[in-house]
Amino acid sequence: MENRKELVVAKLQNSVATLQRVMQEEALLTALVAAAEVTGQAILDGRKLMIAGNGGSAADAQHLAAEFVSRLTVDRPAMRALALTTDTSALTAIGNDYSYDNVFERQIEALGQKGDVFLGISTSGNSKNILKALELSRKMGIATIGFSGRAGGKMPPLCDYNVIVPSEITANIQESHLALEHIFCHLVELRYFGAEFFAQPK
């Protein structure tokens, strides 16, 4: 039992250590704030945020979209966001008729508009379907945000804003991504509604 408890503590220490490194990454913090500003302005301009990822990152995409459409911490009007990971008919049709590499790219072709924002999540930075979605977004005039880990893989050149978690451990990257996604949503809220909105009694 004691050994198991020590394992729990060791895993938590890894998570904390990763978050501490994140807090010291000036480029990451700057990119996160800038990405939120652009996203907030895009939504103010009548555009939207599209989000995608694979596996656990697909769950992150859905989670983050829900925070925008429902709420993060306080009641406020909904904000335009959608996860490209939720339409099983579209995902399976595109995967079957074309390739799994095209499942997000094809949806962006159909739903994306110039001035939108696309946020791609990949712990390795090398997910082919995310890379293709980023490439098309660039061609369509859609701002690109990348949440990745390690050294960012192939995503950095395709992203206007790179949030790269300094870790080689997938679980710790994902844990930091979730914390940063919540903060990203709050920053977009501040840009969209203004600090005065959150200062009002709720």
Short mmCIF file of C-alpha atoms in Angstrom, two decimals:
data_model
loop_
_atom_site.label_atom_id
_atom_site.label_comp_id
_atom_site.label_asym_id
_atom_site.label_seq_id
_atom_site.Cartn_x
_atom_site.Cartn_y
_atom_site.Cartn_z
CA MET A 1 0.00 0.00 0.00
CA GLU A 2 2.77 2.46 0.91
CA ASN A 3 4.52 1.79 -2.41
CA ARG A 4 1.32 2.59 -4.25
CA LYS A 5 0.96 5.85 -2.33
CA GLU A 6 4.54 6.75 -3.22
CA LEU A 7 3.71 6.10 -6.85
CA VAL A 8 0.73 8.45 -6.63
CA VAL A 9 2.90 11.17 -5.11
CA ALA A 10 5.63 10.66 -7.72
CA LYS A 11 3.13 10.96 -10.59
CA LEU A 12 1.64 14.11 -9.08
CA GLN A 13 5.13 15.55 -8.67
CA ASN A 14 5.74 14.96 -12.38
CA SER A 15 2.54 16.83 -13.20
CA VAL A 16 3.44 19.73 -10.92
CA ALA A 17 6.99 19.90 -12.29
CA THR A 18 5.63 20.11 -15.86
CA LEU A 19 3.26 22.93 -14.92
CA GLN A 20 6.12 24.76 -13.21
CA ARG A 21 8.16 24.53 -16.41
CA VAL A 22 5.16 25.79 -18.37
CA MET A 23 4.97 28.86 -16.11
CA GLN A 24 8.59 29.68 -16.95
CA GLU A 25 8.16 29.39 -20.74
CA GLU A 26 7.89 33.02 -21.82
CA ALA A 27 7.23 32.14 -25.47
CA LEU A 28 4.40 29.80 -24.48
CA LEU A 29 2.75 32.39 -22.22
CA THR A 30 3.05 35.10 -24.87
CA ALA A 31 1.59 32.82 -27.54
CA LEU A 32 -1.34 31.81 -25.33
CA VAL A 33 -2.29 35.41 -24.58
CA ALA A 34 -1.93 36.47 -28.23
CA ALA A 35 -3.95 33.49 -29.46
CA ALA A 36 -6.75 34.35 -27.04
CA GLU A 37 -6.80 37.96 -28.21
CA VAL A 38 -7.11 36.89 -31.85
CA THR A 39 -9.79 34.35 -31.01
CA GLY A 40 -11.81 36.81 -28.97
CA GLN A 41 -11.68 39.36 -31.77
CA ALA A 42 -12.65 36.74 -34.36
CA ILE A 43 -15.75 35.82 -32.36
CA LEU A 44 -16.58 39.51 -31.92
CA ASP A 45 -16.35 39.81 -35.70
CA GLY A 46 -18.93 37.05 -36.14
CA ARG A 47 -16.45 34.27 -36.84
CA LYS A 48 -15.84 31.08 -34.87
CA LEU A 49 -13.30 28.82 -33.20
CA MET A 50 -12.87 25.28 -34.56
CA ILE A 51 -10.97 22.71 -32.49
CA ALA A 52 -9.63 19.22 -33.24
CA GLY A 53 -7.40 16.53 -31.79
CA ASN A 54 -7.02 12.76 -31.62
CA GLY A 55 -7.59 10.40 -28.70
CA GLY A 56 -7.35 12.27 -25.42
CA SER A 57 -6.86 15.45 -27.41
CA ALA A 58 -10.20 14.81 -29.15
CA ALA A 59 -11.78 14.81 -25.71
CA ASP A 60 -9.96 18.09 -25.02
CA ALA A 61 -11.39 19.57 -28.22
CA GLN A 62 -14.93 18.65 -27.16
CA HIS A 63 -14.33 19.82 -23.60
CA LEU A 64 -13.00 23.20 -24.71
CA ALA A 65 -15.81 23.75 -27.24
CA ALA A 66 -18.32 23.03 -24.48
CA GLU A 67 -16.71 25.65 -22.24
CA PHE A 68 -17.19 28.24 -24.98
CA VAL A 69 -20.76 27.32 -25.90
CA SER A 70 -21.97 26.68 -22.35
CA ARG A 71 -19.79 28.50 -19.83
CA LEU A 72 -16.48 28.27 -18.02
CA THR A 73 -17.15 29.70 -14.55
CA VAL A 74 -19.80 32.42 -14.78
CA ASP A 75 -23.09 32.84 -16.63
CA ARG A 76 -22.63 34.74 -19.88
CA PRO A 77 -23.83 34.57 -23.48
CA ALA A 78 -22.60 31.63 -25.57
CA MET A 79 -19.54 32.01 -27.77
CA ARG A 80 -19.12 30.46 -31.23
CA ALA A 81 -16.99 27.31 -31.05
CA LEU A 82 -17.23 23.76 -32.31
CA ALA A 83 -15.21 20.57 -32.03
CA LEU A 84 -14.52 18.80 -35.31
CA THR A 85 -14.32 15.48 -33.44
CA THR A 86 -18.00 14.92 -32.66
CA ASP A 87 -19.82 14.20 -35.94
CA THR A 88 -19.35 10.43 -36.27
CA SER A 89 -21.08 10.28 -39.65
CA ALA A 90 -18.76 12.93 -41.10
CA LEU A 91 -15.67 11.39 -39.49
CA THR A 92 -16.41 7.87 -40.72
CA ALA A 93 -17.55 8.98 -44.17
CA ILE A 94 -14.42 11.08 -44.74
CA GLY A 95 -12.19 8.38 -43.25
CA ASN A 96 -13.79 5.73 -45.48
CA ASP A 97 -14.13 7.73 -48.69
CA TYR A 98 -10.83 9.60 -48.47
CA SER A 99 -8.47 8.94 -45.56
CA TYR A 100 -8.36 9.43 -41.81
CA ASP A 101 -5.69 12.03 -42.56
CA ASN A 102 -8.46 14.19 -44.10
CA VAL A 103 -11.13 14.02 -41.38
CA PHE A 104 -10.51 17.54 -40.04
CA GLU A 105 -9.27 19.14 -43.25
CA ARG A 106 -12.49 18.22 -45.08
CA GLN A 107 -14.68 19.68 -42.33
CA ILE A 108 -12.70 22.91 -42.38
CA GLU A 109 -13.17 23.06 -46.16
CA ALA A 110 -16.92 22.78 -45.62
CA LEU A 111 -17.38 24.90 -42.51
CA GLY A 112 -14.40 27.24 -42.31
CA GLN A 113 -14.47 30.89 -43.33
CA LYS A 114 -11.76 33.49 -43.69
CA GLY A 115 -11.34 35.12 -40.29
CA ASP A 116 -12.14 31.97 -38.31
CA VAL A 117 -9.66 30.38 -35.90
CA PHE A 118 -8.53 26.74 -35.89
CA LEU A 119 -6.95 25.22 -32.78
CA GLY A 120 -5.17 21.91 -33.39
CA ILE A 121 -4.13 19.73 -30.47
CA SER A 122 -1.41 17.08 -30.81
CA THR A 123 0.94 16.02 -28.02
CA SER A 124 3.57 14.92 -30.56
CA GLY A 125 2.93 17.73 -33.01
CA ASN A 126 2.97 15.18 -35.82
CA SER A 127 -0.67 14.05 -36.21
CA LYS A 128 -1.21 13.99 -39.98
CA ASN A 129 -4.86 15.00 -39.82
CA ILE A 130 -3.99 18.01 -37.64
CA LEU A 131 -1.15 19.01 -39.96
CA LYS A 132 -3.43 18.84 -43.01
CA ALA A 133 -6.08 20.88 -41.20
CA LEU A 134 -3.49 23.52 -40.33
CA GLU A 135 -2.22 23.65 -43.91
CA LEU A 136 -5.71 24.19 -45.32
CA SER A 137 -6.55 26.75 -42.65
CA ARG A 138 -3.52 28.77 -43.67
CA LYS A 139 -4.66 28.71 -47.32
CA MET A 140 -8.18 29.80 -46.33
CA GLY A 141 -7.11 32.76 -44.21
CA ILE A 142 -8.00 31.03 -40.93
CA ALA A 143 -5.76 31.83 -37.94
CA THR A 144 -3.97 28.76 -36.60
CA ILE A 145 -3.17 27.83 -33.01
CA GLY A 146 -1.18 24.73 -32.08
CA PHE A 147 -1.18 23.01 -28.70
CA SER A 148 1.63 20.46 -28.72
CA GLY A 149 4.43 19.04 -26.60
CA ARG A 150 8.03 17.90 -26.82
CA ALA A 151 9.61 20.21 -29.42
CA GLY A 152 6.33 20.83 -31.26
CA GLY A 153 6.94 18.25 -33.99
CA LYS A 154 5.94 19.51 -37.46
CA MET A 155 3.29 21.92 -36.20
CA PRO A 156 5.24 25.13 -35.42
CA PRO A 157 5.73 26.35 -39.02
CA LEU A 158 2.00 25.85 -39.69
CA CYS A 159 0.81 27.71 -36.60
CA ASP A 160 0.47 31.44 -36.04
CA TYR A 161 0.57 30.74 -32.30
CA ASN A 162 2.42 27.80 -30.73
CA VAL A 163 1.68 26.57 -27.21
CA ILE A 164 4.34 23.88 -26.74
CA VAL A 165 4.44 22.11 -23.37
CA PRO A 166 8.07 21.34 -22.42
CA SER A 167 7.69 17.64 -21.64
CA GLU A 168 8.31 14.27 -23.28
CA ILE A 169 5.58 12.52 -21.27
CA THR A 170 2.24 12.37 -23.07
CA ALA A 171 0.15 12.29 -19.89
CA ASN A 172 1.89 15.36 -18.48
CA ILE A 173 1.53 17.21 -21.78
CA GLN A 174 -2.20 16.46 -21.81
CA GLU A 175 -2.59 17.58 -18.19
CA SER A 176 -0.90 20.88 -18.97
CA HIS A 177 -2.95 21.27 -22.14
CA LEU A 178 -6.17 21.03 -20.15
CA ALA A 179 -5.04 23.67 -17.66
CA LEU A 180 -3.95 25.95 -20.50
CA GLU A 181 -7.20 25.37 -22.41
CA HIS A 182 -9.22 26.54 -19.42
CA ILE A 183 -7.01 29.62 -19.13
CA PHE A 184 -7.30 30.21 -22.89
CA CYS A 185 -11.09 30.18 -22.61
CA HIS A 186 -11.00 32.67 -19.75
CA LEU A 187 -8.69 34.97 -21.70
CA VAL A 188 -11.02 34.84 -24.70
CA GLU A 189 -13.93 35.69 -22.40
CA LEU A 190 -12.02 38.74 -21.14
CA ARG A 191 -11.38 39.87 -24.73
CA TYR A 192 -14.95 39.21 -25.82
CA PHE A 193 -16.93 40.52 -22.85
CA GLY A 194 -14.39 42.89 -21.26
CA ALA A 195 -13.04 42.85 -17.73
CA GLU A 196 -15.98 45.00 -16.61
CA PHE A 197 -18.37 42.12 -17.28
CA PHE A 198 -16.60 39.90 -14.76
CA ALA A 199 -16.44 42.70 -12.20
CA GLN A 200 -20.25 42.98 -12.11
CA PRO A 201 -22.16 41.15 -9.35
CA LYS A 202 -23.44 37.81 -10.66
#
